[in-house]
Amino acid sequence: LCSGYTIKHAFEQGVGAVAVTHNVNESEKFMLLPDSEDHDVPVFDAAELQWEEERTPLHRVSSPIVFEGREILMNKAIATILSRRRLVTLVGNSRVGRSSLALAIAGYIQDRLRGIRHIENIFYVQRRDEENNGIEESLIQPLLDQLIAAGLAGDEKEHGTGGMTEYVCHALSKAKALVIFDDLDGIEEISKRFLRALYEKASKVQVLCVAKQPIDFISGAVIEKCIRVGPLDSTSSAKLFGKVCPLADTGPKRERLSSGLLSRESSGGSAAAGKIVDVIHAGFPTQIIQAAKSISEDDLHELLSE
């Protein structure tokens, strides 16, 4: 209502948000009642209020283009972060969609920063997976690059004698930020030292980690909250397959494809179609997307004919 100024405008914004998030058919279910009232009048006397300028994040994170079946986990993680828990870890094996979930969480919070007082910026750090890279090269350097781009840190030459870790912690010392470290697999123990230094210097920074196992970090008032991420259920897997399959280019075709995948046994039909069904039941998003993008027209026709 504050953003929309009038009830009518606020309602139209809400309907538009539903249409974007879900679909137009879903947005058409809402009605502004009663019809006899004039809803196009200000709710607040905005002329007498000191409105705060909208905050724009210094560094934007791109949400995943396709996201399916993680709504409950996403809401749980967001609620934990908004409760000011300073360390949250998405725990799960690789290829189960941990990165997509982390990006979706970042995108959701980023779009609502205006109403979140304790987070002003989000920094998403994808691990640089190069041979013999230590934690400074694989995680801290990419974070520093983003801090420099955002104007929160100076040029790398200004490190001084303290080293990169101390410089990054100093740059974040007064920041209200959510830092996301994607892929701490195998370096969980090393990451503890950096997190300990970060929390000592930056009292307002929150961290979201993606790892195969818990960081097992406890330091002062910082206690890790783990959220386990497993494979998708079959229904979500089938919906994801339908969304990303380039040959399923209409809504009805995607629905038929999803239904065919759920009703089919892997032992029936062609070997290729059977493998696709196996991928659906396994529930690994990366494999599902690869299978959906490489499906042949013959296999698609076979699955649609179920």
Coordinates of C-alpha atoms in Angstrom, one line a residue:
L1 CA 0.0 0.0 0.0
C2 CA 2.9 2.4 0.7
S3 CA 4.4 1.7 -2.7
G4 CA 1.0 1.8 -4.5
Y5 CA -0.2 5.0 -2.8
T6 CA -3.9 4.0 -3.6
I7 CA -5.7 0.7 -3.0
K8 CA -6.4 0.4 -6.7
H9 CA -2.8 0.9 -7.7
A10 CA -1.5 -1.4 -4.9
F11 CA -4.0 -4.1 -6.0
E12 CA -2.9 -3.8 -9.6
Q13 CA 0.8 -4.1 -8.6
G14 CA -0.1 -7.3 -6.6
V15 CA -2.0 -8.8 -9.5
G16 CA 1.0 -8.0 -11.8
A17 CA 3.4 -9.7 -9.3
V18 CA 1.2 -12.8 -9.3
A19 CA 1.1 -12.9 -13.1
V20 CA 4.9 -12.7 -13.3
T21 CA 5.6 -15.2 -10.5
H22 CA 2.9 -17.7 -11.4
N23 CA 0.8 -17.0 -14.5
V24 CA -2.0 -14.8 -15.9
N25 CA -4.7 -17.3 -15.2
E26 CA -3.7 -17.3 -11.5
S27 CA -3.7 -13.5 -11.3
E28 CA -7.2 -13.3 -12.8
K29 CA -8.6 -15.1 -9.7
F30 CA -8.3 -11.9 -7.6
M31 CA -11.0 -9.2 -7.4
L32 CA -11.0 -5.8 -5.7
L33 CA -14.3 -5.5 -3.7
P34 CA -16.7 -3.9 -3.2
D35 CA -17.4 -2.7 -6.7
S36 CA -19.4 0.3 -5.4
E37 CA -16.5 1.9 -3.6
D38 CA -13.9 4.3 -5.0
H39 CA -10.6 2.5 -4.5
D40 CA -8.6 5.1 -6.4
V41 CA -7.9 7.4 -3.4
P42 CA -4.7 7.7 -1.3
V43 CA -4.5 5.6 1.8
F44 CA -1.8 7.7 3.4
D45 CA -1.2 11.4 3.3
A46 CA 2.1 11.0 1.4
A47 CA 2.6 14.8 1.2
E48 CA 3.3 14.9 5.0
L49 CA 5.5 11.9 5.2
Q50 CA 9.3 11.8 4.8
W51 CA 9.7 8.9 2.4
E52 CA 13.0 7.1 2.3
E53 CA 14.7 6.8 -1.0
E54 CA 14.6 3.3 -2.4
R55 CA 17.9 1.5 -1.8
T56 CA 19.5 0.0 -4.9
P57 CA 22.0 -2.8 -4.2
L58 CA 25.6 -2.0 -5.2
H59 CA 26.0 -5.5 -6.7
R60 CA 23.1 -7.4 -8.3
V61 CA 22.6 -11.2 -8.3
S62 CA 20.9 -13.0 -11.2
S63 CA 18.2 -15.4 -10.1
P64 CA 18.0 -18.8 -11.8
I65 CA 16.0 -18.8 -15.0
V66 CA 14.3 -22.0 -14.1
F67 CA 13.4 -23.0 -10.6
E68 CA 11.1 -25.8 -9.5
G69 CA 10.2 -27.8 -6.4
R70 CA 12.3 -26.0 -3.8
E71 CA 9.6 -23.5 -2.5
I72 CA 9.5 -25.0 1.1
L73 CA 13.2 -25.1 1.5
M74 CA 13.6 -21.7 0.0
N75 CA 11.0 -20.2 2.4
K76 CA 12.7 -21.9 5.3
A77 CA 16.1 -20.5 4.4
I78 CA 14.8 -17.0 3.8
A79 CA 13.0 -17.0 7.1
T80 CA 16.2 -18.1 8.9
I81 CA 18.2 -15.4 7.2
L82 CA 15.6 -12.7 7.9
S83 CA 15.6 -13.8 11.6
R84 CA 19.3 -12.5 11.5
R85 CA 20.9 -15.9 11.9
R86 CA 24.4 -15.1 10.8
L87 CA 25.4 -18.5 9.3
V88 CA 23.2 -20.7 7.2
T89 CA 24.5 -23.7 5.2
L90 CA 22.7 -25.5 2.4
V91 CA 23.9 -29.0 2.9
G92 CA 23.7 -31.6 0.1
N93 CA 25.5 -33.5 -2.6
S94 CA 26.6 -31.8 -5.8
R95 CA 24.1 -31.7 -8.7
V96 CA 21.0 -31.6 -6.4
G97 CA 20.4 -28.0 -7.2
R98 CA 22.1 -26.3 -4.2
S99 CA 23.4 -23.4 -6.4
S100 CA 20.1 -22.7 -8.0
L101 CA 18.5 -22.7 -4.5
A102 CA 21.1 -20.2 -3.2
L103 CA 20.6 -18.0 -6.3
A104 CA 16.8 -18.1 -5.8
I105 CA 17.2 -17.1 -2.2
A106 CA 19.5 -14.2 -3.1
G107 CA 17.2 -13.0 -5.8
Y108 CA 14.1 -13.1 -3.5
I109 CA 15.9 -11.1 -0.8
Q110 CA 17.5 -8.7 -3.3
D111 CA 14.1 -7.8 -4.8
R112 CA 12.9 -6.9 -1.3
L113 CA 15.9 -5.0 0.2
R114 CA 13.8 -1.9 0.6
G115 CA 11.9 -3.5 3.4
I116 CA 14.9 -5.3 5.0
R117 CA 16.8 -3.1 7.4
H118 CA 19.7 -5.4 8.3
I119 CA 20.7 -6.3 4.7
E120 CA 21.8 -3.6 2.2
N121 CA 23.8 -5.7 -0.3
I122 CA 24.2 -9.3 -1.4
F123 CA 27.5 -10.7 -2.7
Y124 CA 27.3 -14.1 -4.4
V125 CA 30.8 -15.8 -4.6
Q126 CA 31.1 -18.8 -6.9
R127 CA 34.2 -20.8 -6.1
R128 CA 37.0 -20.7 -8.7
D129 CA 37.7 -24.3 -9.2
E130 CA 41.2 -24.3 -10.5
E131 CA 43.9 -26.8 -9.6
N132 CA 46.0 -26.0 -6.5
N133 CA 43.9 -22.9 -5.7
G134 CA 43.8 -22.1 -2.0
I135 CA 40.9 -20.4 -0.3
E136 CA 42.2 -16.9 -1.0
E137 CA 42.3 -17.5 -4.8
S138 CA 39.1 -19.5 -5.0
L139 CA 36.8 -17.6 -2.6
I140 CA 38.3 -14.5 -1.0
Q141 CA 39.7 -13.0 -4.2
P142 CA 36.3 -13.2 -6.1
L143 CA 34.7 -11.6 -3.0
L144 CA 37.3 -8.8 -3.0
D145 CA 36.7 -8.2 -6.7
Q146 CA 33.0 -7.7 -6.0
L147 CA 33.7 -5.4 -3.1
I148 CA 36.0 -3.3 -5.3
A149 CA 33.4 -3.1 -8.0
A150 CA 30.8 -2.0 -5.4
G151 CA 33.1 0.7 -4.0
L152 CA 33.4 -0.9 -0.6
A153 CA 37.1 -1.7 -1.1
G154 CA 40.0 0.1 -2.8
D155 CA 42.4 -1.3 -5.3
E156 CA 44.2 -4.6 -4.4
K157 CA 47.5 -2.7 -3.9
E158 CA 46.0 -1.2 -0.8
H159 CA 46.1 -4.5 1.1
G160 CA 49.1 -3.5 3.2
T161 CA 50.8 -6.0 5.3
G162 CA 47.7 -7.7 6.7
G163 CA 46.9 -9.8 3.6
M164 CA 43.8 -10.3 1.6
T165 CA 41.7 -11.9 4.3
E166 CA 42.2 -9.1 6.7
Y167 CA 41.6 -6.5 4.0
V168 CA 38.3 -8.1 3.0
C169 CA 37.2 -8.3 6.6
H170 CA 38.0 -4.7 7.1
A171 CA 36.1 -3.7 3.9
L172 CA 33.0 -5.5 5.3
S173 CA 33.5 -4.2 8.9
K174 CA 30.6 -1.7 8.6
A175 CA 28.6 -3.4 5.9
K176 CA 25.1 -4.8 6.2
A177 CA 25.5 -7.6 3.7
L178 CA 24.6 -11.1 2.9
V179 CA 27.6 -13.0 1.5
I180 CA 27.0 -16.3 -0.3
F181 CA 29.8 -18.8 -0.7
D182 CA 28.9 -21.4 -3.3
D183 CA 30.7 -24.7 -3.1
L184 CA 32.8 -25.2 0.0
D185 CA 33.1 -28.9 -0.8
G186 CA 36.3 -30.2 0.6
I187 CA 37.4 -26.9 2.2
E188 CA 34.9 -26.7 5.0
E189 CA 37.6 -26.9 7.6
I190 CA 39.7 -24.2 6.0
S191 CA 36.7 -21.9 5.6
K192 CA 36.2 -21.9 9.4
R193 CA 39.3 -19.7 9.9
F194 CA 38.1 -17.2 7.4
L195 CA 34.6 -17.1 8.8
R196 CA 36.0 -16.6 12.3
A197 CA 38.0 -13.6 11.2
L198 CA 35.1 -12.3 9.2
Y199 CA 32.7 -12.5 12.2
E200 CA 35.2 -10.8 14.5
K201 CA 35.6 -7.8 12.2
A202 CA 32.1 -7.6 10.5
S203 CA 29.4 -7.7 13.1
K204 CA 26.6 -7.1 10.7
V205 CA 27.5 -9.5 7.9
Q206 CA 25.5 -12.7 7.4
V207 CA 26.8 -15.7 5.4
L208 CA 25.0 -18.4 3.4
C209 CA 27.2 -21.3 2.5
V210 CA 26.7 -24.2 0.0
A211 CA 28.5 -27.3 1.0
K212 CA 28.4 -31.1 0.9
Q213 CA 28.6 -31.3 4.7
P214 CA 28.0 -28.8 7.6
I215 CA 30.8 -26.3 8.4
D216 CA 30.4 -27.2 12.1
F217 CA 31.1 -23.6 13.0
I218 CA 30.4 -22.2 16.5
S219 CA 32.0 -19.0 17.6
G220 CA 30.5 -16.7 20.2
A221 CA 26.9 -15.8 19.2
V222 CA 27.3 -17.4 15.8
I223 CA 25.7 -20.8 15.5
E224 CA 25.4 -22.6 12.2
K225 CA 21.9 -23.4 10.9
C226 CA 21.9 -26.3 8.4
I227 CA 19.2 -26.9 5.8
R228 CA 19.5 -30.2 3.9
V229 CA 18.9 -30.3 0.2
G230 CA 18.1 -33.6 -1.5
P231 CA 16.9 -34.7 -4.9
L232 CA 13.7 -33.4 -6.4
D233 CA 10.5 -35.4 -6.0
S234 CA 9.2 -37.0 -9.2
T235 CA 6.4 -34.4 -9.7
S236 CA 8.8 -31.5 -9.5
S237 CA 11.3 -33.3 -11.7
A238 CA 8.6 -33.8 -14.4
K239 CA 7.6 -30.2 -14.2
L240 CA 11.2 -29.0 -14.5
F241 CA 11.7 -31.3 -17.5
G242 CA 8.6 -29.8 -19.2
K243 CA 9.7 -26.2 -18.5
V244 CA 13.1 -26.5 -20.0
C245 CA 12.4 -28.9 -22.9
P246 CA 12.6 -26.8 -26.1
L247 CA 10.3 -29.1 -28.0
A248 CA 7.5 -28.7 -25.4
D249 CA 6.7 -25.2 -26.6
T250 CA 3.1 -24.8 -25.3
G251 CA 1.4 -25.1 -22.0
P252 CA -0.8 -28.1 -22.9
K253 CA 2.2 -29.9 -24.4
R254 CA 4.3 -29.3 -21.2
E255 CA 1.4 -30.6 -19.0
R256 CA 1.0 -33.8 -21.2
L257 CA 4.8 -34.4 -21.1
S258 CA 4.9 -34.1 -17.3
S259 CA 2.0 -36.5 -17.0
G260 CA 3.5 -38.9 -19.4
L261 CA 6.8 -38.9 -17.5
L262 CA 5.0 -39.6 -14.2
S263 CA 2.8 -42.4 -15.5
R264 CA 5.5 -44.2 -17.4
E265 CA 7.7 -47.1 -16.1
S266 CA 11.4 -47.0 -17.2
S267 CA 11.2 -50.6 -18.5
G268 CA 8.6 -49.8 -21.2
G269 CA 9.2 -48.2 -24.7
S270 CA 12.5 -47.2 -26.2
A271 CA 15.8 -47.2 -24.3
A272 CA 16.2 -43.5 -24.7
A273 CA 12.7 -42.8 -23.2
G274 CA 13.4 -45.2 -20.4
K275 CA 16.6 -43.4 -19.5
I276 CA 14.7 -40.1 -19.4
V277 CA 12.2 -41.6 -16.9
D278 CA 15.1 -42.9 -14.8
V279 CA 16.5 -39.4 -14.7
I280 CA 13.1 -38.0 -13.6
H281 CA 12.9 -40.5 -10.7
A282 CA 16.6 -39.8 -9.7
G283 CA 15.7 -36.1 -9.2
F284 CA 19.0 -34.4 -10.0
P285 CA 18.2 -31.0 -11.7
T286 CA 21.4 -30.9 -13.7
Q287 CA 20.7 -34.2 -15.3
I288 CA 17.1 -33.4 -15.8
I289 CA 17.9 -30.2 -17.7
Q290 CA 20.5 -31.9 -19.8
A291 CA 18.0 -34.7 -20.7
A292 CA 15.3 -32.2 -21.5
K293 CA 17.5 -30.1 -23.9
S294 CA 18.7 -33.2 -25.8
I295 CA 15.5 -35.1 -26.2
S296 CA 14.6 -36.1 -29.8
E297 CA 11.3 -35.5 -31.4
D298 CA 10.6 -39.3 -31.6
D299 CA 11.2 -39.7 -27.9
L300 CA 9.0 -36.7 -27.1
H301 CA 6.2 -38.1 -29.3
E302 CA 6.5 -41.4 -27.5
L303 CA 6.2 -39.7 -24.0
L304 CA 3.3 -37.5 -25.1
S305 CA 1.4 -40.5 -26.4
E306 CA 1.2 -42.1 -23.0

